[in-house]
Coordinates of C-alpha atoms in Angstrom, one line a residue:
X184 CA -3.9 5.7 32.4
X185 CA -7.0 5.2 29.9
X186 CA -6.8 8.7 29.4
X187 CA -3.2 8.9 28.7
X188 CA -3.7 5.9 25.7
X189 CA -6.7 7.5 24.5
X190 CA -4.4 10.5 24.1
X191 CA -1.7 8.4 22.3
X192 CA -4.2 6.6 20.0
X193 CA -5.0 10.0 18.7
X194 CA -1.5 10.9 18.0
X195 CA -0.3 8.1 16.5
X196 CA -3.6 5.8 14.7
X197 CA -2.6 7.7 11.7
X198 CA 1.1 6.6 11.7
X199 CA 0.6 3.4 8.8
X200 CA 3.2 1.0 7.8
X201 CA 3.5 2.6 4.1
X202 CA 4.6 5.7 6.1
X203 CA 8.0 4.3 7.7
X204 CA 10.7 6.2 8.0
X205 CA 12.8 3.1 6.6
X206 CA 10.6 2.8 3.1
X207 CA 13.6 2.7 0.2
X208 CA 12.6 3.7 -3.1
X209 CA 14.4 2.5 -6.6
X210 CA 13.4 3.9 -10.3
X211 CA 13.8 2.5 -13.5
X212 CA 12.6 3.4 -16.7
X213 CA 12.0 1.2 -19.6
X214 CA 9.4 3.3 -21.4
X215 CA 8.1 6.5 -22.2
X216 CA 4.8 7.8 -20.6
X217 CA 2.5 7.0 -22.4
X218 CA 4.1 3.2 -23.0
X219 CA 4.2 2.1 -19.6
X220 CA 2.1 -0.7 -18.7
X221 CA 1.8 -4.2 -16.9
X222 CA 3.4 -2.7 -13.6
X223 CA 2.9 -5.2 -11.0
X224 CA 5.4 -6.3 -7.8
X225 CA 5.6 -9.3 -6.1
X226 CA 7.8 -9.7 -2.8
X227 CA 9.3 -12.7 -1.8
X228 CA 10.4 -14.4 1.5
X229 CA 13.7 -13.1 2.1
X230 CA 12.4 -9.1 1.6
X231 CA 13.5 -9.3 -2.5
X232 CA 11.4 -7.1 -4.8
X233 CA 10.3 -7.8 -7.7
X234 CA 8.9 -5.1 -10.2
X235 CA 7.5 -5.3 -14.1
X236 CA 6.4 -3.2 -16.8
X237 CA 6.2 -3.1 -20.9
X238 CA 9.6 -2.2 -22.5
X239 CA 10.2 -0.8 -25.7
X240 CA 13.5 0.9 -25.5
X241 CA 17.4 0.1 -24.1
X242 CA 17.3 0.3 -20.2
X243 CA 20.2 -0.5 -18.4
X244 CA 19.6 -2.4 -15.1
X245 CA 22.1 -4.1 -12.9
X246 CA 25.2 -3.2 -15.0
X247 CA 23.4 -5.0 -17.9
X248 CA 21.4 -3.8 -20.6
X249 CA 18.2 -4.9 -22.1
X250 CA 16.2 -4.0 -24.7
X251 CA 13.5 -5.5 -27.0
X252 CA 14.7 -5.1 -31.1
X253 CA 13.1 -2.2 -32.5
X254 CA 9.9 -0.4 -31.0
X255 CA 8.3 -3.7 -30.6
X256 CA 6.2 -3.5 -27.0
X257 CA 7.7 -6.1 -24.5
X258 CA 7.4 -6.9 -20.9
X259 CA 10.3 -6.8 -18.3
X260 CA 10.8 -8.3 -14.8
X261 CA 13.5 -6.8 -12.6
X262 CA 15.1 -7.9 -9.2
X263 CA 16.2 -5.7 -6.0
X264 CA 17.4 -7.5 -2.8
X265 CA 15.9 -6.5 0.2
X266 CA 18.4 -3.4 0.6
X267 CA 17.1 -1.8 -2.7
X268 CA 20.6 -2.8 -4.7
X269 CA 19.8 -3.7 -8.5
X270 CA 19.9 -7.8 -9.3
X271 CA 18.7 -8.4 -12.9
X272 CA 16.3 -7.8 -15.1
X273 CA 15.1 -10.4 -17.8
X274 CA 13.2 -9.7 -20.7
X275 CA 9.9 -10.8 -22.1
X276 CA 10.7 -10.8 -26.0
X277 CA 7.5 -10.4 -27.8
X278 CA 4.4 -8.1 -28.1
X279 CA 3.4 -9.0 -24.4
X280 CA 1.4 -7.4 -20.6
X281 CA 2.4 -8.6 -17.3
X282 CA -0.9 -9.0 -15.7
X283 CA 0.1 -10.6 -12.3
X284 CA 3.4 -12.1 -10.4
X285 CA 3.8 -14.1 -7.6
X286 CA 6.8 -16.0 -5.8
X287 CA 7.4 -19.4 -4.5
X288 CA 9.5 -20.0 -0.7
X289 CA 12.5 -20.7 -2.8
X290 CA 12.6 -17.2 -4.3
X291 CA 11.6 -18.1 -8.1
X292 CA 9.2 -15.9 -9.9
X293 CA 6.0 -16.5 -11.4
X294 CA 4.6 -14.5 -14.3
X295 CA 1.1 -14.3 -15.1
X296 CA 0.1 -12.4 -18.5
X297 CA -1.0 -11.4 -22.0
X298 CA 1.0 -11.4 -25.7
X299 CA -0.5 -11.0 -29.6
X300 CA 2.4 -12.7 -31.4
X301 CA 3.5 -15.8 -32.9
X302 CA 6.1 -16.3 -30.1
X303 CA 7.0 -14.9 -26.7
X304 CA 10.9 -15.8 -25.4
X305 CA 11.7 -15.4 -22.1
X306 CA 15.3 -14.4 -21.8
X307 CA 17.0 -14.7 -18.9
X308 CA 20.5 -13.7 -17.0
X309 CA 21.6 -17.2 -18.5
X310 CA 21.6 -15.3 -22.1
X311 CA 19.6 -16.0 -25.5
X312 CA 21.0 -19.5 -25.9
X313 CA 19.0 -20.6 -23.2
X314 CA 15.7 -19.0 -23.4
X315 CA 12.4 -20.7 -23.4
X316 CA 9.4 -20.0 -25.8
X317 CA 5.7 -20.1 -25.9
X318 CA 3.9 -20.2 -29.2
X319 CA 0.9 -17.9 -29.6
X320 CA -1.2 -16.5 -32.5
X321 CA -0.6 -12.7 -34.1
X322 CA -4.4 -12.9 -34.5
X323 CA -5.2 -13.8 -30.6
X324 CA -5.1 -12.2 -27.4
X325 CA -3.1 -15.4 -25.9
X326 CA -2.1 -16.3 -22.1
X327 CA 1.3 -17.0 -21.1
X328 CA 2.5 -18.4 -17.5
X329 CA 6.2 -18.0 -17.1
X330 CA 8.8 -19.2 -14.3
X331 CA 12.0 -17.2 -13.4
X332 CA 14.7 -18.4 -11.2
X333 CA 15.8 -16.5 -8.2
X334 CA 19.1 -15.7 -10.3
X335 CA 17.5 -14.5 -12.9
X336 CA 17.6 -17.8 -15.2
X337 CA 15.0 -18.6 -17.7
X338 CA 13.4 -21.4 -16.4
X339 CA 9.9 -22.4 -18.1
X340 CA 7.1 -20.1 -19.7
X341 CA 3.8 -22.0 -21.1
X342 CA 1.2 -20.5 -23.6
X343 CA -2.4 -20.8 -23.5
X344 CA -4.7 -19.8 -26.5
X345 CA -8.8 -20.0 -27.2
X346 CA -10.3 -20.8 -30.8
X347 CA -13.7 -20.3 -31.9
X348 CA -16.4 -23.2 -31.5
X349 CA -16.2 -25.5 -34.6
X350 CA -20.2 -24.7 -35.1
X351 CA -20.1 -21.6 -34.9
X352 CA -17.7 -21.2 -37.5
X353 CA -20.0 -23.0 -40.0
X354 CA -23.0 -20.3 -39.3
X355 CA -23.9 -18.2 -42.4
X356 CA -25.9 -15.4 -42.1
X357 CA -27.6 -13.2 -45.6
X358 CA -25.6 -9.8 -45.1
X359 CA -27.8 -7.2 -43.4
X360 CA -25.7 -4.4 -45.5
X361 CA -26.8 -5.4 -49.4
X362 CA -30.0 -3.7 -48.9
X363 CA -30.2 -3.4 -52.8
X364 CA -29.8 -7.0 -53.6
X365 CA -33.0 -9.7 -53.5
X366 CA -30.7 -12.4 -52.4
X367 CA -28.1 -11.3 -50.2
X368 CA -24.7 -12.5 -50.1
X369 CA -24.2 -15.3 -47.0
X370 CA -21.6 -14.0 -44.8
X371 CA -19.8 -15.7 -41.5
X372 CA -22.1 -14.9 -38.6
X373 CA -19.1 -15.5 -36.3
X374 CA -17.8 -12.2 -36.8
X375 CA -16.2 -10.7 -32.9
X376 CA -15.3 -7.3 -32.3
X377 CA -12.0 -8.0 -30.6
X378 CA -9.9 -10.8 -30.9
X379 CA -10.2 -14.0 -29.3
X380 CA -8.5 -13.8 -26.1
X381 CA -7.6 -15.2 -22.6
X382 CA -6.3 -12.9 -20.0
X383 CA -4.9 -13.6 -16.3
X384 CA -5.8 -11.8 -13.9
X385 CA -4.6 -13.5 -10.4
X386 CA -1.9 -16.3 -9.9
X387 CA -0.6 -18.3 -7.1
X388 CA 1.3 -20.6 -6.0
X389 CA 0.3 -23.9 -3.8
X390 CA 1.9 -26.9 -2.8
X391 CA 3.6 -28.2 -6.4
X392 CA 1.1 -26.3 -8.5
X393 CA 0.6 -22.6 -9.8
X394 CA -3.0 -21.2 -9.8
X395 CA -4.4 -18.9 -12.7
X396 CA -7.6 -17.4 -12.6
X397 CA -8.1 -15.6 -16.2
X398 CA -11.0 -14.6 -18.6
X399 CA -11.9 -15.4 -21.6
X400 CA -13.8 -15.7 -25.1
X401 CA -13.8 -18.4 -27.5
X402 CA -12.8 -22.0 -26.3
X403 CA -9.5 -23.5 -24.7
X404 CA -9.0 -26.7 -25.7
X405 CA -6.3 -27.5 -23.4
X406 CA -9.0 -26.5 -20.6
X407 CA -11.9 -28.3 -22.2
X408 CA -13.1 -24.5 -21.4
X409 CA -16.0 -23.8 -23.4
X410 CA -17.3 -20.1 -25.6
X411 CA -20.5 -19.1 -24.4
X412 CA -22.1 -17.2 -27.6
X413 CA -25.1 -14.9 -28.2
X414 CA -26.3 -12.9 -31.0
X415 CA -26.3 -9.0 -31.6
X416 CA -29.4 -7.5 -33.3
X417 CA -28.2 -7.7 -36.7
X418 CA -27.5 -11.6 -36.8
X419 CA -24.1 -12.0 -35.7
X420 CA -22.9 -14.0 -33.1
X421 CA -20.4 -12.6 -31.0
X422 CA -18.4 -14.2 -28.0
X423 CA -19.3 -13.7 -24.1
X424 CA -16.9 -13.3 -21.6
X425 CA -16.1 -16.6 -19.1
X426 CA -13.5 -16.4 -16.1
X427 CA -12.0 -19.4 -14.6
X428 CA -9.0 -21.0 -12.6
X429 CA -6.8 -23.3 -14.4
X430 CA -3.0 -25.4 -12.4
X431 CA 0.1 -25.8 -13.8
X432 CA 2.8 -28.0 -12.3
X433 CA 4.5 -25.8 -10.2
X434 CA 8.2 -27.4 -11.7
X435 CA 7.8 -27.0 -15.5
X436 CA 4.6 -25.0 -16.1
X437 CA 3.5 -28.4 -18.1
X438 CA 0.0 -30.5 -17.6
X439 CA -2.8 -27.7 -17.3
X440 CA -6.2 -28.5 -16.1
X441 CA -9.0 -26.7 -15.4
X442 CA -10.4 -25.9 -11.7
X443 CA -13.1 -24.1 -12.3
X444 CA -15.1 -22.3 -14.9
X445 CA -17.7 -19.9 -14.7
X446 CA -19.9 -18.2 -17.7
X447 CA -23.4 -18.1 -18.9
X448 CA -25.3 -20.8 -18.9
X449 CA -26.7 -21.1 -22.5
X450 CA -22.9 -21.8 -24.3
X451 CA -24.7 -20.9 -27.6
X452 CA -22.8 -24.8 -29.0
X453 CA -26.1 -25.3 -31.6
X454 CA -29.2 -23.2 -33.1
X455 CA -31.5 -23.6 -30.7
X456 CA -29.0 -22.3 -27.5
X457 CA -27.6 -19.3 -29.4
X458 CA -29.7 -16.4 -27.8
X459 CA -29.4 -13.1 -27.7
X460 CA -29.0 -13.1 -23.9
X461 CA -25.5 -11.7 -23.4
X462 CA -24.5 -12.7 -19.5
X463 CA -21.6 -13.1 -18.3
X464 CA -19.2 -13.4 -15.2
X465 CA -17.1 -9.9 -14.5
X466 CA -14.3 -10.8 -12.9
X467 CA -12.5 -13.7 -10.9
X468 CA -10.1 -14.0 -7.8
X469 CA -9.5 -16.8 -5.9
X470 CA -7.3 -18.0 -2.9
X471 CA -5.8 -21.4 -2.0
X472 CA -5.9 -22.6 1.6
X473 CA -4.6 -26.1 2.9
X474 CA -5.5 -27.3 -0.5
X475 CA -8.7 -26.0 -0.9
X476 CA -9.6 -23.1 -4.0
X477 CA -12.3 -20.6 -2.9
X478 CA -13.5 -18.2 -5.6
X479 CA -14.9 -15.0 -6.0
X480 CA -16.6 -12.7 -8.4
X481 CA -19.6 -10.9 -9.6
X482 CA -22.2 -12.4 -11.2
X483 CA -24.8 -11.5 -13.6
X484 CA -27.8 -13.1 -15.2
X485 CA -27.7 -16.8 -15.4
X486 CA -24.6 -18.4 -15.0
X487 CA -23.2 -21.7 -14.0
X488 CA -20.1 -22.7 -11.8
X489 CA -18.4 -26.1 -13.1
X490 CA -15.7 -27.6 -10.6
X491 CA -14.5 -30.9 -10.0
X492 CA -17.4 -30.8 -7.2
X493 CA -20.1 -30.6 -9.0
X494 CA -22.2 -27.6 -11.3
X495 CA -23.8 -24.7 -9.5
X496 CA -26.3 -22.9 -11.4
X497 CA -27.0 -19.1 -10.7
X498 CA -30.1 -17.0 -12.2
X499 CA -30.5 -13.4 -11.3
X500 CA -33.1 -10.8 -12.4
X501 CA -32.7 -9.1 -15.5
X502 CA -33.8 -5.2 -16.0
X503 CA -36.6 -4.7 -19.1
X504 CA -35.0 -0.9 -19.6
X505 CA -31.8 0.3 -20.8
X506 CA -31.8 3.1 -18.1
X507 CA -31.1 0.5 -15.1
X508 CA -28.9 -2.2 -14.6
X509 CA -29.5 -6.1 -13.5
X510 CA -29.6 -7.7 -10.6
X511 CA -25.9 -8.9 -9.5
X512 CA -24.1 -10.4 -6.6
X513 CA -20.9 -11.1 -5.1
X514 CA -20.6 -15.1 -4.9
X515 CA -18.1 -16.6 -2.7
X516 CA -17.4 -20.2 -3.3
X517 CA -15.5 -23.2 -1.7
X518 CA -14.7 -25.5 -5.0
X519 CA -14.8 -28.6 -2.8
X520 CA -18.6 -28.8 -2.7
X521 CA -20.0 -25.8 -4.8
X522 CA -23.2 -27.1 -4.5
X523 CA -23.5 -26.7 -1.0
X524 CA -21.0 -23.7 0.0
X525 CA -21.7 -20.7 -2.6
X526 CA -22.5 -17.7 -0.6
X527 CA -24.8 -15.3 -2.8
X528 CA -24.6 -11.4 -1.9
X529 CA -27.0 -9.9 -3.7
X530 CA -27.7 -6.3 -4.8
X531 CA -31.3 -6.4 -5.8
X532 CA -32.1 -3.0 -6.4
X533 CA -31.9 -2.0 -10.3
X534 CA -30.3 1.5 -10.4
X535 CA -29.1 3.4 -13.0
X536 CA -24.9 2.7 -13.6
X537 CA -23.0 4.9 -15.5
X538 CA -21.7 2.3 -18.0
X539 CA -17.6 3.0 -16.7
X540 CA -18.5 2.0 -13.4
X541 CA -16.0 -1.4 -13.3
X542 CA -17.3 -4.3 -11.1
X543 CA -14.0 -6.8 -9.9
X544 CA -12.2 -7.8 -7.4
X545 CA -8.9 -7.0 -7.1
X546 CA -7.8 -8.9 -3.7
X547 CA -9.0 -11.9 -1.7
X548 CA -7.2 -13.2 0.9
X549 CA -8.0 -15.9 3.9
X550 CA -6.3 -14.9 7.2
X551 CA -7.5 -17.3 10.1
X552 CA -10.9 -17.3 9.6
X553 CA -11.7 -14.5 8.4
X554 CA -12.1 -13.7 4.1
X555 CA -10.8 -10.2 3.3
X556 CA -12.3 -8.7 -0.1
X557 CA -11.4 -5.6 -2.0
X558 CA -12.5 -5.0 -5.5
X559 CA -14.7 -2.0 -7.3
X560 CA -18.5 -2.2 -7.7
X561 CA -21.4 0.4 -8.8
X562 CA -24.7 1.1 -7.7
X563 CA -26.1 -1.2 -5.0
X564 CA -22.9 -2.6 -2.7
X565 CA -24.0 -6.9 -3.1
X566 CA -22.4 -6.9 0.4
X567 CA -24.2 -4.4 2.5
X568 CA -27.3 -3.1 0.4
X569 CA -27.6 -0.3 2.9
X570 CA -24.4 1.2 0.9
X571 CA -24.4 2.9 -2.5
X572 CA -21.7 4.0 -4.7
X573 CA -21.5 7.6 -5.3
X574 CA -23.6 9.3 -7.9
X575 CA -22.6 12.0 -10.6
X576 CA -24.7 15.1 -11.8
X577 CA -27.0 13.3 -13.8
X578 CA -27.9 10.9 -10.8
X579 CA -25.9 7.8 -12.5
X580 CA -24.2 5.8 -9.7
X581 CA -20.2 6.0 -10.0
X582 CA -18.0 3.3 -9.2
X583 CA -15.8 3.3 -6.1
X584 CA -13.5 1.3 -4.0
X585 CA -14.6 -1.1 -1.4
X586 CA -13.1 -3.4 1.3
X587 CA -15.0 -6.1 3.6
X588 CA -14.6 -8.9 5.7
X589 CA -16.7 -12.1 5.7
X590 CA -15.8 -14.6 8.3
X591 CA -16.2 -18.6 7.8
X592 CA -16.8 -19.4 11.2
X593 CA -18.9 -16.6 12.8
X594 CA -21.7 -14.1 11.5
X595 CA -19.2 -11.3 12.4
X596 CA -18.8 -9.2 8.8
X597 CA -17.9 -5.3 8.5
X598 CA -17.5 -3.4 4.7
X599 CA -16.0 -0.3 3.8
X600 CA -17.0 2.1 0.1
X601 CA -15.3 5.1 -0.5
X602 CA -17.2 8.0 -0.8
X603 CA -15.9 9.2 -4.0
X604 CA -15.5 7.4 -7.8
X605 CA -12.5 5.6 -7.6
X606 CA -10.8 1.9 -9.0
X607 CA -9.6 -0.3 -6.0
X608 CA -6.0 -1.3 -7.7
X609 CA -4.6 -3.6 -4.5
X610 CA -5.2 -5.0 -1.3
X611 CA -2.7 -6.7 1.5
X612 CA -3.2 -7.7 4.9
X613 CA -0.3 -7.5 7.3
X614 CA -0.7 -8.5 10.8
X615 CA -3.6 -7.0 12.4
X616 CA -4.4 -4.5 8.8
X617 CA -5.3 -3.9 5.9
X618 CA -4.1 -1.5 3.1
X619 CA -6.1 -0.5 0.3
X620 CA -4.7 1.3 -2.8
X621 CA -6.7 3.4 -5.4
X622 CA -5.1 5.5 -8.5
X623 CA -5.1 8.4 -5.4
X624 CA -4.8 7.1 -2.1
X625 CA -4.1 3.9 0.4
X626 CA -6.1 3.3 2.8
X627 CA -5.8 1.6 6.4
X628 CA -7.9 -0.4 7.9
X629 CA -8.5 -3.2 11.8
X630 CA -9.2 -6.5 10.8
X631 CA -11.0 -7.0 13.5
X632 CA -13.8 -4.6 12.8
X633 CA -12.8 -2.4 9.7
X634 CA -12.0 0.9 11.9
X635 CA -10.3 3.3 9.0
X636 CA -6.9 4.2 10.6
X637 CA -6.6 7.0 8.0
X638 CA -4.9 7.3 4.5
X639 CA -2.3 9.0 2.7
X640 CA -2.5 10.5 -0.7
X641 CA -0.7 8.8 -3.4
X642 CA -0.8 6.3 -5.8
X643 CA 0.1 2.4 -6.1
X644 CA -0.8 0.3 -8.9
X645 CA 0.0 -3.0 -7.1
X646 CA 0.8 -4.1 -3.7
X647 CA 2.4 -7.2 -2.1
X648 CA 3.6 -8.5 1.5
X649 CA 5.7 -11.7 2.8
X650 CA 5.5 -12.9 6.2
X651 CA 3.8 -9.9 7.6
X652 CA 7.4 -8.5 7.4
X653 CA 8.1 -7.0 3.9
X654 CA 6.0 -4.9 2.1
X655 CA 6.4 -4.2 -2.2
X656 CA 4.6 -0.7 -3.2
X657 CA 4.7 0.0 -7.3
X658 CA 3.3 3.0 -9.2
X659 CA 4.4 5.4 -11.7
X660 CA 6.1 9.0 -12.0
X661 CA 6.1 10.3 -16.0
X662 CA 8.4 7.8 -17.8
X663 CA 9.7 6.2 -14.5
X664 CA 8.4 2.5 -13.0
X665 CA 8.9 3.5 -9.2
X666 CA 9.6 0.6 -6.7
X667 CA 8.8 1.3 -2.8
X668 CA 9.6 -1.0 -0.5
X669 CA 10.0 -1.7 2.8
X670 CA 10.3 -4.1 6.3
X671 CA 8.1 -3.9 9.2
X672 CA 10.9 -4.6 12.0
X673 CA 9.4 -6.9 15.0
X674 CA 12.9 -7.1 16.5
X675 CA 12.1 -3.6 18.3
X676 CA 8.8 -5.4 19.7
X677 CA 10.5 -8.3 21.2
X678 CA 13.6 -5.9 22.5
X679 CA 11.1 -4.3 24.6
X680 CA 9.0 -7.5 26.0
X681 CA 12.5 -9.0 26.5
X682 CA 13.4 -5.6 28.8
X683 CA 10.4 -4.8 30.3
X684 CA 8.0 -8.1 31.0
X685 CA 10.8 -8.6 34.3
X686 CA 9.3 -5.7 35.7
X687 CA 5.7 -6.0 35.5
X688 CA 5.3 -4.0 31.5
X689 CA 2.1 -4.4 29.9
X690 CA 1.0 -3.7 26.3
X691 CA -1.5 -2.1 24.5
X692 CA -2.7 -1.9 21.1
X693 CA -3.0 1.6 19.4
X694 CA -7.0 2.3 20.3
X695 CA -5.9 1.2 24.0
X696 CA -6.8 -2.3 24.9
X697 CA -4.6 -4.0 27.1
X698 CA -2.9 -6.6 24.9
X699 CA -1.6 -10.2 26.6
X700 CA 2.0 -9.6 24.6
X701 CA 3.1 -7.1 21.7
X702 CA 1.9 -7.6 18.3
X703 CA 3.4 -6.4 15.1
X704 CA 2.8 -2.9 14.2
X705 CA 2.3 -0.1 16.5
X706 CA 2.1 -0.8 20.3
X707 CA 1.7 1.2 23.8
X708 CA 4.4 -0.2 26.5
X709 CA 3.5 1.1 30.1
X710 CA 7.0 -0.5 31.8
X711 CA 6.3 -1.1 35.7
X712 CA 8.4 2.6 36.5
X713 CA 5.2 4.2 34.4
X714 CA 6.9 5.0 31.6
X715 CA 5.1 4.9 27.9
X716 CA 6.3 4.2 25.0
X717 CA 5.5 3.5 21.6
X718 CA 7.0 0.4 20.2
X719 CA 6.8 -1.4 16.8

């Protein structure tokens, strides 16, 4: 019998759930090319798909048409029910990047992103006259949060926008570029390279609030988030890059407050703490269980964590040569007591990074016990510092992809880095797997110990599951946003424990052990006349 599962594990441990013969796949187009941006998907309870991208020409979705005035860049978010049949589309009026979506049990929509305009409207399937706007600056890289209904309705959008520190506003420097003069001109030493900006990354939704978890530069008032500044070599100070988790009300998108916020920790608010020490956070992500926020992201030189908790300082080594990167580590951090439960995963070893090498992570996500982490990382992996990334001809270290699983309860922990340069773009967990996206491939992985269970080559930009049962796939072909998606069936599963456990059947998982009753996904049913099948 072992023999004959062994033989069936072989056969089938590469059949995945992104490989199902029941997989429908829709196509819209609401941009050239080389336009497209700000595809994400979300998937909500009852198998609907949701599906976003920039707009800047007439597309005509669910016998409706949309388009933005002119060439201007805007952002869409369209709606297919669980059989792949068109619902809406609504339109995100202004100059704007959908960075992240999420859904609530009662089927609204939650859209997390960017705009640089005065205004963003969100205009729903209730038409113009009932559209809500967010104010925003043509000047700043601004965040906006906005709330769809399950129709299609406009229902609330918020705006979010940094300013410069009053201080360092004042700061006059003699300019560096009058070499002929004997008393140089005093110019603005607050003088950034890009605009002022704060951009969402994550968002979620718990209990009656949403969760953001966004960078930034400057200072957010509404936040009381605070710029951390530093000084280039010629005397002008320049902003550093902060993350953090902000709430809104879950009902109106109004009242938001700060949950965390993580940057360096010289802020650079008076003479004496503007340095030249430019350190900063690289990424955030976060989940919400029973409550409770847990953060993570990759840290660099010293930082500090602020929560309602308490502050967490950090401090880790910094390289003397350009030809090696510092010190950094993966932190993972439960907000209720910071002080006390911040897990540091250090990579200690300086190595040389090729400077395109992106550190983030893309995907947390708490199942049980267990805290699944995908993201991208180079040189030294901060969770196993036996792995490296991949290096290039010159001996740089690429990055590349990785997945990993930390549990809370037991010192049981298994990682995963792809062998070749690569951007992990999504993660989901779905029963007992995970799937792992990069601009090339998906991979599958156990949960229980990381096993690879193989990988198909294509693309997805975004991922997303609900209940274990529906899975949301998005990616691009040329000037097309293409939508895959599909439902893991567990009615077959229970047919056959409903048929067969009368007469003795039992039930195996895919890499043959004997399972107590069938489990979603793949399993091997030996029914008591010694017949084996395969069963999802």
């Amino acid at each position: 019998m072992k023999k004959i599962l062994l033989s069936l594990v072989a056969v089938f441990v590469t059949i995945t759930a992104f490989a199902d013969d029941n997989m429908i796949t829709k196509k819209f187009s609401p941009a050239a090319a080389s336009d497209l941006g700000g595809v994400h998907t979300t998937v909500a309870t009852d198998g609907s798909v949701y599906a976003s991208s920039t707009i800047n020409q007439s597309m005509t979705f669910a016998g409706s048409v949309i388009a933005p005035e002119g060439d201007l860049m805007s952002s869409c978010v369209v709606k297919y029910n669980i059989s792949g049949d068109e619902k809406w589309a609504v339109l995100l009026y202004g100059s704007s990047t959908v960075r992240a979506m999420t859904t609530d049990a009662d089927g609204n929509v939650y859209v997390a992103g960017t705009f640089l305009d005065t205004s963003l409207d969100l205009i729903g399937t209730d038409g113009e006259a009932n559209k809500k706007s967010a104010t925003g600056d043509a000047g700043k890289i601004s965040a906006f949060v906005a709330k769809i209904g399950a129709d299609g309705k406009a229902l609330a959008i918020t705006a979010l926008t940094s300013v410069a520190n009053s201080y360092i506003q004042t700061v006059e420097i003699p300019d560096p570029w009058d070499w002929e003069s004997e008393t140089p001109p005093l110019v603005p030493a607050y003088s950034p390279w890009d605009p002022i900006e704060v951009t969402p990354s994550v968002i979620r939704v718990d209990g009656d609030k949403v969760y953001v978890g966004a960078e930034y530069t400057g200072n957010v008032p509404e936040l009381g988030w605070e710029g951390r500044y530093f000084t280039d070599d010629f005397g002008y100070i320049n902003d550093n890059y902060s993350v953090g988790v902000f709430s809104l009300n879950k009902s109106d998108l109004t009242s938001p407050a700060s949950v965390c916020n993580i940057g360096s920790t010289k802020k650079g608010n008076s003479e004496s703490d503007v340095t030249y020490d430019a350190y900063s956070p690289d990424c955030i992500n976060f989940v919400v269980k029973d409550g409770n926020v847990y953060v993570a992201f990759f840290g660099w030189g010293d930082l500090t964590l602020t929560a309602a908790s308490g502050e967490k300082p950090f401090s880790f080594d910094k390289a003397t040569s350009y030809d090696v990167s510092n010190e950094h580590a993966l932190v993972l951090s439960d907000l209720t007591d910071v002080a006390n439960k911040s897990l540091e995963f250090r990579a200690k070893t300086l190595v040389d990074i090729r400077s395109t090498a992106q550190f983030r992570i893309k995907s947390a996500e708490i199942v049980g016990s267990n805290v699944y982490i995908a993201g991208s990382f180079g040189g030294q992996f901060a969770l196993d510092n036996e792995k490296f990334s991949p290096k290039n001809s010159g001996d740089q270290y690429l990055g590349t992809a990785f997945v990993a699983s930390r549990s809370l309860l037991t010192p049981n922990s298994w990682s995963w880095v792809n062998e070749g340069e690569s951007v992990c773009n999504a993660m989901i967990v779905t029963g007992e797997e995970i799937h792992m996206s990069t601009e090339s491939a998906v991979y599958h992985f156990k949960t229980s110990d990381g096993t690879a269970k193989g990988n198909e080559e294509f693309g997805v930009l975004d991922a997303a599951q609900a209940n274990d049962q529906y899975i949301a796939l998005v990616s691009t072909d040329e000037a097309k946003v293409v939508v895959d998606m599909m439902e893991i069936e567990p009615t077959a599963v229970e047919a056959v424990k409903a048929a067969t456990v009368a007469g003795g059947a039992k039930f195996y998982g895919i890499d043959g052990v004997e399972l107590s009753a069938p489990q979603k996904g793949l399993n091997i049913v030996k029914t008591a006349d010694g017949v084996i099948k395969i069963a999802k």
